[in-house]
Structures are given as C-alpha cells and as structure tokens.
Short mmCIF file of C-alpha atoms and ligand atoms in Angstrom, two decimals:
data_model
loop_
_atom_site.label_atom_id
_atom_site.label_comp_id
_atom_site.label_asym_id
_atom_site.label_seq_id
_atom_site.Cartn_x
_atom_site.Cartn_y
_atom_site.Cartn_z
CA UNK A 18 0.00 0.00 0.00
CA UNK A 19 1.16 3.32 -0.59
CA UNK A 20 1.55 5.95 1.93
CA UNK A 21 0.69 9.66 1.22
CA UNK A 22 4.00 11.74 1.77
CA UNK A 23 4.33 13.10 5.27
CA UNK A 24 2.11 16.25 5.53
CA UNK A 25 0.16 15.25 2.22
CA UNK A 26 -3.34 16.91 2.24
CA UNK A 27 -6.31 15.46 0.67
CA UNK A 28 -8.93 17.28 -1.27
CA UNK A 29 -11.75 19.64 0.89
CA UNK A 30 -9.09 19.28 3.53
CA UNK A 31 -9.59 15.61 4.11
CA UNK A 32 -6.52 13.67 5.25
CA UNK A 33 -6.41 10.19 4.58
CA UNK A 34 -4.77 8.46 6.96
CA UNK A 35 -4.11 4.88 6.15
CA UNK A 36 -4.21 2.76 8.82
CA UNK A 37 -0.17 1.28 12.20
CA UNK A 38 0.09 1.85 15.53
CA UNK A 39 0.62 4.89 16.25
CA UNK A 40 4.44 6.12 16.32
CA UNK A 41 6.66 3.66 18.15
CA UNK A 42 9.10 6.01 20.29
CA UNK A 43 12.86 4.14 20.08
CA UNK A 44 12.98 1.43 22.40
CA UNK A 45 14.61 2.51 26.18
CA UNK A 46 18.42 1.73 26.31
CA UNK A 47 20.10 1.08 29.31
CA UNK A 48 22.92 4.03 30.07
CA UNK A 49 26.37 2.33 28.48
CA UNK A 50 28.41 4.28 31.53
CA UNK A 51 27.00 2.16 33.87
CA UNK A 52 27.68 -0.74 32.25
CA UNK A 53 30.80 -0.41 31.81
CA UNK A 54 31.65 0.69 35.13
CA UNK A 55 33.85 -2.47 35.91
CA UNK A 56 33.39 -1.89 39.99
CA UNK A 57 29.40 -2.92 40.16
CA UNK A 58 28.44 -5.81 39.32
CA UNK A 59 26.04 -6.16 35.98
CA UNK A 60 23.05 -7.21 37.93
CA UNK A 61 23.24 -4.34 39.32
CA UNK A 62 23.50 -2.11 36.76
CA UNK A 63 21.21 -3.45 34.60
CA UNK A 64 18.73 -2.78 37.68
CA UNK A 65 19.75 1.11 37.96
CA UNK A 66 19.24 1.11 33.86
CA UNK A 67 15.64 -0.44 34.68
CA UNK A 68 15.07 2.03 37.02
CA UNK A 69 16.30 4.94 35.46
CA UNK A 70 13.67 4.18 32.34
CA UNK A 71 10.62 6.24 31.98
CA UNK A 72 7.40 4.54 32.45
CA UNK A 73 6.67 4.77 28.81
CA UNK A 74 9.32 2.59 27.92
CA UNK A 75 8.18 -0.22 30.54
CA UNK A 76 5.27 -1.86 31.26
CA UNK A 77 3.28 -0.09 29.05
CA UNK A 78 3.92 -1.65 26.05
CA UNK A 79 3.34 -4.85 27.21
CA UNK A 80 -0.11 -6.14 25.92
CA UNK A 81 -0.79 -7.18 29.93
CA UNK A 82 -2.02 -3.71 30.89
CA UNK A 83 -4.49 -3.39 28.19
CA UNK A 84 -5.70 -6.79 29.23
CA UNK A 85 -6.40 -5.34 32.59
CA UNK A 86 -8.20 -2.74 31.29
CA UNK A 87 -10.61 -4.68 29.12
CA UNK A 88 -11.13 -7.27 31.74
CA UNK A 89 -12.16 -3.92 34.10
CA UNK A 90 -14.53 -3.35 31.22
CA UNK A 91 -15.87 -6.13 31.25
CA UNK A 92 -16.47 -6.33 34.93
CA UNK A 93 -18.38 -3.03 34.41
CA UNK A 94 -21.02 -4.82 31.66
CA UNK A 95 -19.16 -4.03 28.91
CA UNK A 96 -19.56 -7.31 26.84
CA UNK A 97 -19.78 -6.51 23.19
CA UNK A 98 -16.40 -8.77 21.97
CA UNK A 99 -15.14 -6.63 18.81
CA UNK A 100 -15.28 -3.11 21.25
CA UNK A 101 -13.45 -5.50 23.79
CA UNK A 102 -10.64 -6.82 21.14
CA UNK A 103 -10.11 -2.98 20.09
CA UNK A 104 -9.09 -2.11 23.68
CA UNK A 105 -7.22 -4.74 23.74
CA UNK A 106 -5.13 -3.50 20.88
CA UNK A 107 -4.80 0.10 20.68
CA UNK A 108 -2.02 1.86 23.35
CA UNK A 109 -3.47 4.35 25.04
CA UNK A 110 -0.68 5.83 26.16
CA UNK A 111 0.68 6.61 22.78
CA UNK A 112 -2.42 8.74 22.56
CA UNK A 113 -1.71 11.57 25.53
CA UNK A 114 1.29 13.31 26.34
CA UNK A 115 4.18 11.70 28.13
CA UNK A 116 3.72 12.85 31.54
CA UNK A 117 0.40 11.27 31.58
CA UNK A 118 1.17 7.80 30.09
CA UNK A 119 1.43 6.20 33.24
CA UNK A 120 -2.27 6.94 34.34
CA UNK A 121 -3.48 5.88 30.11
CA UNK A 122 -4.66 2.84 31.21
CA UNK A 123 -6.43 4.39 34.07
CA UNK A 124 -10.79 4.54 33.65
CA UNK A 125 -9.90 8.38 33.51
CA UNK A 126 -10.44 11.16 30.97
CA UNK A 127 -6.92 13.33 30.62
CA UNK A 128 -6.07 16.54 29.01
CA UNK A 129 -5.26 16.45 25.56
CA UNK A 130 -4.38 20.13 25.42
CA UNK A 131 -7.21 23.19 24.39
CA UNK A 132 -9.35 22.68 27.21
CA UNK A 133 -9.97 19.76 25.48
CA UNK A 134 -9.98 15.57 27.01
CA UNK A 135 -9.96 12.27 25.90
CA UNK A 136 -12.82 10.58 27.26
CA UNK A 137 -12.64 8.13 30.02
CA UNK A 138 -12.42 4.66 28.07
CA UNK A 139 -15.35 3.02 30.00
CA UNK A 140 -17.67 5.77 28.63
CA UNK A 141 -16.35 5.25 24.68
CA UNK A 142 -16.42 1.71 25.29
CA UNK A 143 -20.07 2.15 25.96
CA UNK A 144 -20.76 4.17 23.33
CA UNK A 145 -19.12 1.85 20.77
CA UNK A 146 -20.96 -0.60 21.85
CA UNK A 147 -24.22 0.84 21.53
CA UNK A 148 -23.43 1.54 17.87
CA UNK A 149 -22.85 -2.19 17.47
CA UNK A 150 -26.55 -3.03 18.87
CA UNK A 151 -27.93 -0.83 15.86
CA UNK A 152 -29.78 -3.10 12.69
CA UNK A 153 -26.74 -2.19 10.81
CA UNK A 154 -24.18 -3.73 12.87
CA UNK A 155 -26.39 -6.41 13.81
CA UNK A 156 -26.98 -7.54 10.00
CA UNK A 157 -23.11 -6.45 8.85
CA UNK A 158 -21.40 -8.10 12.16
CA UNK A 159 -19.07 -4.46 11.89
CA UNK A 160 -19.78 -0.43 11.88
CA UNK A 161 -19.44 -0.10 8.10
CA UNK A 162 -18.76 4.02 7.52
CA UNK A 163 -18.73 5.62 10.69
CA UNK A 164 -18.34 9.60 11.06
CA UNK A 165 -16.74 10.46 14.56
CA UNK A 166 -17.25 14.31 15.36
CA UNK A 167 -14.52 15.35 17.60
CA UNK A 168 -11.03 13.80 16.96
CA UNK A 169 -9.26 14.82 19.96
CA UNK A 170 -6.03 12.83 20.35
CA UNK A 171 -7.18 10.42 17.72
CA UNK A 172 -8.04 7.53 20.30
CA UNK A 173 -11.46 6.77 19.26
CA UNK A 174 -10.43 7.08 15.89
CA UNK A 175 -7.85 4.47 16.24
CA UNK A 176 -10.56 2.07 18.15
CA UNK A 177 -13.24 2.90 15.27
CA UNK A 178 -10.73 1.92 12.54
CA UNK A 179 -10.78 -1.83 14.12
CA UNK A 180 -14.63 -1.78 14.13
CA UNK A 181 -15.55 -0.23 10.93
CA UNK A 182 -15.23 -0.31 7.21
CA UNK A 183 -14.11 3.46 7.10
CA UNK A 184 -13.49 6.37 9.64
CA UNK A 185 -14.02 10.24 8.91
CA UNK A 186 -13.41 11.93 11.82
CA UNK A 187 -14.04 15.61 12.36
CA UNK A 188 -12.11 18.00 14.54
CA UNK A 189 -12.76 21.86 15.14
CA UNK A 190 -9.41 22.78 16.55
CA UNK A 191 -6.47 23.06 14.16
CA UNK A 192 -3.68 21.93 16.69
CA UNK A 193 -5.78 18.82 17.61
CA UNK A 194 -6.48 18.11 14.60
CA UNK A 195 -2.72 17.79 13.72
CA UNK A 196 -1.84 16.18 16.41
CA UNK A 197 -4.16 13.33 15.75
CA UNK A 198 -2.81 13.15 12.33
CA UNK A 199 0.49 12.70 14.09
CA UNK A 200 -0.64 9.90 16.16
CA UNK A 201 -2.18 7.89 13.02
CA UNK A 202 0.66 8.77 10.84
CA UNK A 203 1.30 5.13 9.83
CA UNK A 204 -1.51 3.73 11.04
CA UNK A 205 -2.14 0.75 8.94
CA UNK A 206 -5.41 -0.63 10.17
CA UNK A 207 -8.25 0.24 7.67
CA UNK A 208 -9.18 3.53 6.67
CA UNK A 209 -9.02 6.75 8.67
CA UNK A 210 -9.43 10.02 7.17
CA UNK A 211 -9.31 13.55 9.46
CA UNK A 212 -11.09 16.74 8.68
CA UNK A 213 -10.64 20.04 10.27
CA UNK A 214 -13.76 21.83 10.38
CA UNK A 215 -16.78 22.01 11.85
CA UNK A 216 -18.10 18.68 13.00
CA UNK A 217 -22.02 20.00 13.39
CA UNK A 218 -21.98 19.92 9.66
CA UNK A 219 -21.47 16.62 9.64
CA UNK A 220 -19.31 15.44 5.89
CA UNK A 221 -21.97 15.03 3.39
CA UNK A 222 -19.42 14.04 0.56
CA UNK A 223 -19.30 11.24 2.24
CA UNK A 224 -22.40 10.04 3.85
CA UNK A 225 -24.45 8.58 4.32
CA UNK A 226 -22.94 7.07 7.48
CA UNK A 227 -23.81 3.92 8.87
CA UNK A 228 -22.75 5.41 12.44
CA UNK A 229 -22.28 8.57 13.88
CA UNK A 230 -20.96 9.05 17.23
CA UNK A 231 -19.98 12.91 18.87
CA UNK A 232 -17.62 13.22 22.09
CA UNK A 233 -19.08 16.73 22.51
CA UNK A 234 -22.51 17.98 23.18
CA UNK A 235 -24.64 20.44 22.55
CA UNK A 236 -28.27 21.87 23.26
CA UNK A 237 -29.85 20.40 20.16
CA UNK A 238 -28.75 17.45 17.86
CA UNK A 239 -27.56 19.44 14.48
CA UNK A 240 -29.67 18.71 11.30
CA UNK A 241 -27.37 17.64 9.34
CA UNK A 242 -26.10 14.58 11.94
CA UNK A 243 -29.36 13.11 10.80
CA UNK A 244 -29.56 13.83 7.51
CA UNK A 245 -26.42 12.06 7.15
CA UNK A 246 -27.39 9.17 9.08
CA UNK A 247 -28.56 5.76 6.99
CA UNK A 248 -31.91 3.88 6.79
CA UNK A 249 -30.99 1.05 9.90
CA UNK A 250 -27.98 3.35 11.07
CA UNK A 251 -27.22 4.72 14.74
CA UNK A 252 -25.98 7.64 15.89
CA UNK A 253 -24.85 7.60 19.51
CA UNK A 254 -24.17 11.61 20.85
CA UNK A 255 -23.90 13.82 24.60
CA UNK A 256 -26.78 15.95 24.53
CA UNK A 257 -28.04 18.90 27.44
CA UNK A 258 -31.34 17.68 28.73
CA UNK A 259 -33.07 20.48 30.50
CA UNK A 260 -35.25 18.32 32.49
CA UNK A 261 -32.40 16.18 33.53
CA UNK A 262 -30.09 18.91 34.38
CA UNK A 263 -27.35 18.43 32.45
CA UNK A 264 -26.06 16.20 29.17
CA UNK A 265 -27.67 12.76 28.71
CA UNK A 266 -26.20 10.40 26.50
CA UNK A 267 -28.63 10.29 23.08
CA UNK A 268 -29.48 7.24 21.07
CA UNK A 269 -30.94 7.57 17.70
CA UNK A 270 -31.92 4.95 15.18
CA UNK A 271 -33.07 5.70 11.82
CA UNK A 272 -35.75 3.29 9.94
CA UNK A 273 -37.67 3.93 6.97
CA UNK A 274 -40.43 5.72 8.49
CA UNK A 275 -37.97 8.21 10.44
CA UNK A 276 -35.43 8.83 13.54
CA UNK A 277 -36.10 7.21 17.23
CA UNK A 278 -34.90 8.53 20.09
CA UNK A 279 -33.82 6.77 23.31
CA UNK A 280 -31.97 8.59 26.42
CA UNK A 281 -29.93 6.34 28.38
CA UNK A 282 -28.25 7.74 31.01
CA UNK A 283 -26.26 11.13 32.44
CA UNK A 284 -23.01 11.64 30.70
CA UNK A 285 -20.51 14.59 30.84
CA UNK A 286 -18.50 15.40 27.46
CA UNK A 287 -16.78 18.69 26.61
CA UNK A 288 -19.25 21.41 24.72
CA UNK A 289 -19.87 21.01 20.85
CA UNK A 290 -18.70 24.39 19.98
CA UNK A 291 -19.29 26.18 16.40
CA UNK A 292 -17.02 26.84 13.58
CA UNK A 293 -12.80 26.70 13.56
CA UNK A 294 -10.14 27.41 15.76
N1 SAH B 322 -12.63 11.26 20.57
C1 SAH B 322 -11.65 12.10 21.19
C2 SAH B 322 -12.27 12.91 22.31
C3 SAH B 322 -11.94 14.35 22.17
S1 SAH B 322 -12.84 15.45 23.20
C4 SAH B 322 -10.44 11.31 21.65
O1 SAH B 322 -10.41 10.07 21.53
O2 SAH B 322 -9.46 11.95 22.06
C5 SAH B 322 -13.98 16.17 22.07
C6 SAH B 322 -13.42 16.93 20.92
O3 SAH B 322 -14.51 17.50 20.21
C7 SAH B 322 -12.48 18.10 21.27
O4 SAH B 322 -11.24 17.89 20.69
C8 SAH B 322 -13.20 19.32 20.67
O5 SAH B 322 -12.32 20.28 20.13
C9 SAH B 322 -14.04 18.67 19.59
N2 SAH B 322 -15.18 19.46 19.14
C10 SAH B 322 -16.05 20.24 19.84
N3 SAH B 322 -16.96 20.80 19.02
C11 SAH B 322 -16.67 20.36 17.75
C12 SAH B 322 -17.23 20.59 16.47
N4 SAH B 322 -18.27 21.41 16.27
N5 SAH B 322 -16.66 19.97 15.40
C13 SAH B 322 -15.59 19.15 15.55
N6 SAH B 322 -15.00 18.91 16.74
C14 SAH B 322 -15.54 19.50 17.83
#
C-alpha cells in the first residue's frame, strides 16, 4: 500500500490516513556508563538502567495492561467482543502526552491540550458498543462508515478503525487536529481520514454514514447529523437535557419511516462548539 507523503493533504481538507500503531518512540536503552563501570556488578547495573527508564518505555507496552483494562470493562457490563478486542489492541498511552502515560490505562479522561480531554475509556467503550446493537451492525457483524465528530487525540479514531469499514473523523481545533494526524501517521489498520472543520456539519461528501458518534454535546442534535445518518444506522451523541439537568447520553436509530430517540443515562463530554479554531 502506498503511503501519502508526510504532511500530504487530501482534497476539501480531508486527510487520509491509512491505517499502524501509532508512532513507536525508540525502544529505552540502558545508560552504556554504567555498564561499563567495571566496579558494580552487571546485575546491578542493569537494575539502575531499569530504574532509570521512563514509564513509557516499561510496562506499558506490554499487551498485559491493556488486558487489565478490558477485563475492568468487562467487569463493568461491557460485553460486546469486537469493542473488547479494540481495547485490547490500541495503546493508550501513545495517545496523551508523556507525563500522563502512566495513568493511560487508568478509567480516567486526561487533558489532551485546548481545554480539550480524551474521554474516560469506560464511557467510549459504551458508546461503541451501543453503535454495534444498531440493525446495521447487527446484519453487517461491523460499523461499516462511521463519522466520529470530535477527533481529539485520535483515540477513538484508532478504536473505530478496528470496528468499521471506514473512519471520517471531524475536529474543530487546528492543533488537535494535527496532532491526531500525528498519532495515526502510519496507522495501517483500515481507513481513517481527518477533517478540520466544523463537526455539526457533519461530511456530506461522504455520507451517508452507517454510524455517527460525537464526544461533545450540545443543546440540540444538528440537522445535518441526521440527515447524514442511513436507513438502519445509529448515531450515539452527549446531549443537554433540561429536564435532567445536564447532558444525557442520546441514542438515535433511523428506519424507513424516520429517527427514534432513546436517552440512556447522564453523561458529561466537553461542549460542541461552532465553527474553527
Ligand atoms: N474522541 C476524542 C475525544 C476528544 S474530546 C479522543 O479520543 O481523544 C472532544 C473533541 O470534540 C475536542 O477535541 C473538541 O475540540 C471537539 N469538538 C467540539 N466541538 C466540535 C465541532 N463542532 N466539530 C468538531 N469537533 C468538535
């Protein structure tokens, strides 16, 4: 497969990202000047070395913490297998800054930079799962196309690519929006394209989308979200509830007669704002 050239833009903005994990830092090496320091014994310093390695470099790359993480899932209800698998394979860590890796595997939202988070992974694991109880990904066994408003880090994205035929995922902030392109540069697991724009237009070159799921929320679902949606497709979205008193999590399915809405539960996701920054 060939790889766009670093930086390569698509047309109407759209950058095609085609699927590897994200960037692999260089593996940890242990300091030669203690090693060759001919007074302490190599145990020894190949202990200090082990010591001296940031977290990154450790334990988090081992598939055993994202193990524990999807069997926390799991103990919270979580049991939809693919979202489960996805968890399993995606590092977390490579998604937030440095000084955060250590708490990545953590049920924890963290900064992401712009005011902005990455959601806490129980919460998107229960939203991807609800988009795999919808008629489409009942009948298809996968999420087909799937528009994601709100790129972030590029986490969900990354998840999404394992689950779905093809990702286009919208983000309104222009440093976000790079930095997500960093984090997928490479990424060789089906098809993820990033937009910067504004996400409450939804991508009509491109719809209609089997699944649409938001990690921001606004007062009212925008038009276009549903426009976009297709016949036996679900879109999964925060939304402020008056009556409840803050953002519920929305469900809507569309069938051939129209859109049906179910609330299921009190959520809290960063504010769908309008237009670029
Ligand atoms: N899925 C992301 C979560 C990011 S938080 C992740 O895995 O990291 C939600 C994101 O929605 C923020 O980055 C915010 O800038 C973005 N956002 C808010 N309003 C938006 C809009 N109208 N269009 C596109 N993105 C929007």
């Amino acid at each position: 497969m060939s790889r766009p050239p670093r930086g390569a833009r698509f047309p109407l903005g759209l950058d095609h990202v085609h699927g590897t994990a994200a960037p692999r830092r260089p593996a940890e090496r242990a300091e030669p000047r203690d090693l060759l320091r001919p007074q302490r014994p190599l145990a020894h310093a190949a202990r200090d070395a082990a010591r001296q390695a940031p977290p990154a470099g450790l334990g988090l790359d081992s598939a055993a913490v994202r193990a524990r993480m999807v069997e926390r899932l799991r103990a919270e209800g979580i049991g939809c297998e693919p979202v489960l698998q996805a968890f399993g394979r995606v590092e977390r860590h490579r998604f937030v800054d440095s000084a955060l890796a250590t708490q990545a595997y953590e049920d924890t939202s963290l900064p992401i930079g712009h005011g902005q988070t990455i959601s806490k992974p129980s919460v998107v694991a229960r939203m991807l799962a609800l988009l795999f109880e919808s008629e489409r990904a009942r009948a298809a066994g996968a999420l087909g196309r799937v528009l994601e408003i709100g790129t972030g880090c590029g986490y969900q994205a990354a998840l999404l690519s394992l689950l779905a035929r093809g990702v286009l995922s919208i983000e309104r902030v222009q440093p976000l929006h790079d930095k997500a392109r960093l984090h997928l540069h490479g990424w060789r697991q089906g098809d993820v394209r990033l937009v910067y724009g504004d996400g409450r237009l939804g991508h009509a070159p491109w719809a209609p989308y089997d699944h649409i799921v938001a990690a921001a929320g606004g007062d009212a679902l925008p038009p276009a979200w549903l426009e976009q949606l297709a016949i036996g497709g679900r879109l999964v979205a925060p939304m402020q509830d008056a009556r409840a008193g803050g953002q519920v999590l929305l469900v809507i399915d569309r069938t051939a007669d129209g859109w049906r809405e179910q609330r299921v539960g009190a959520v809290h996701f960063v504010p769908l704002k309008s237009g670029r920054e």
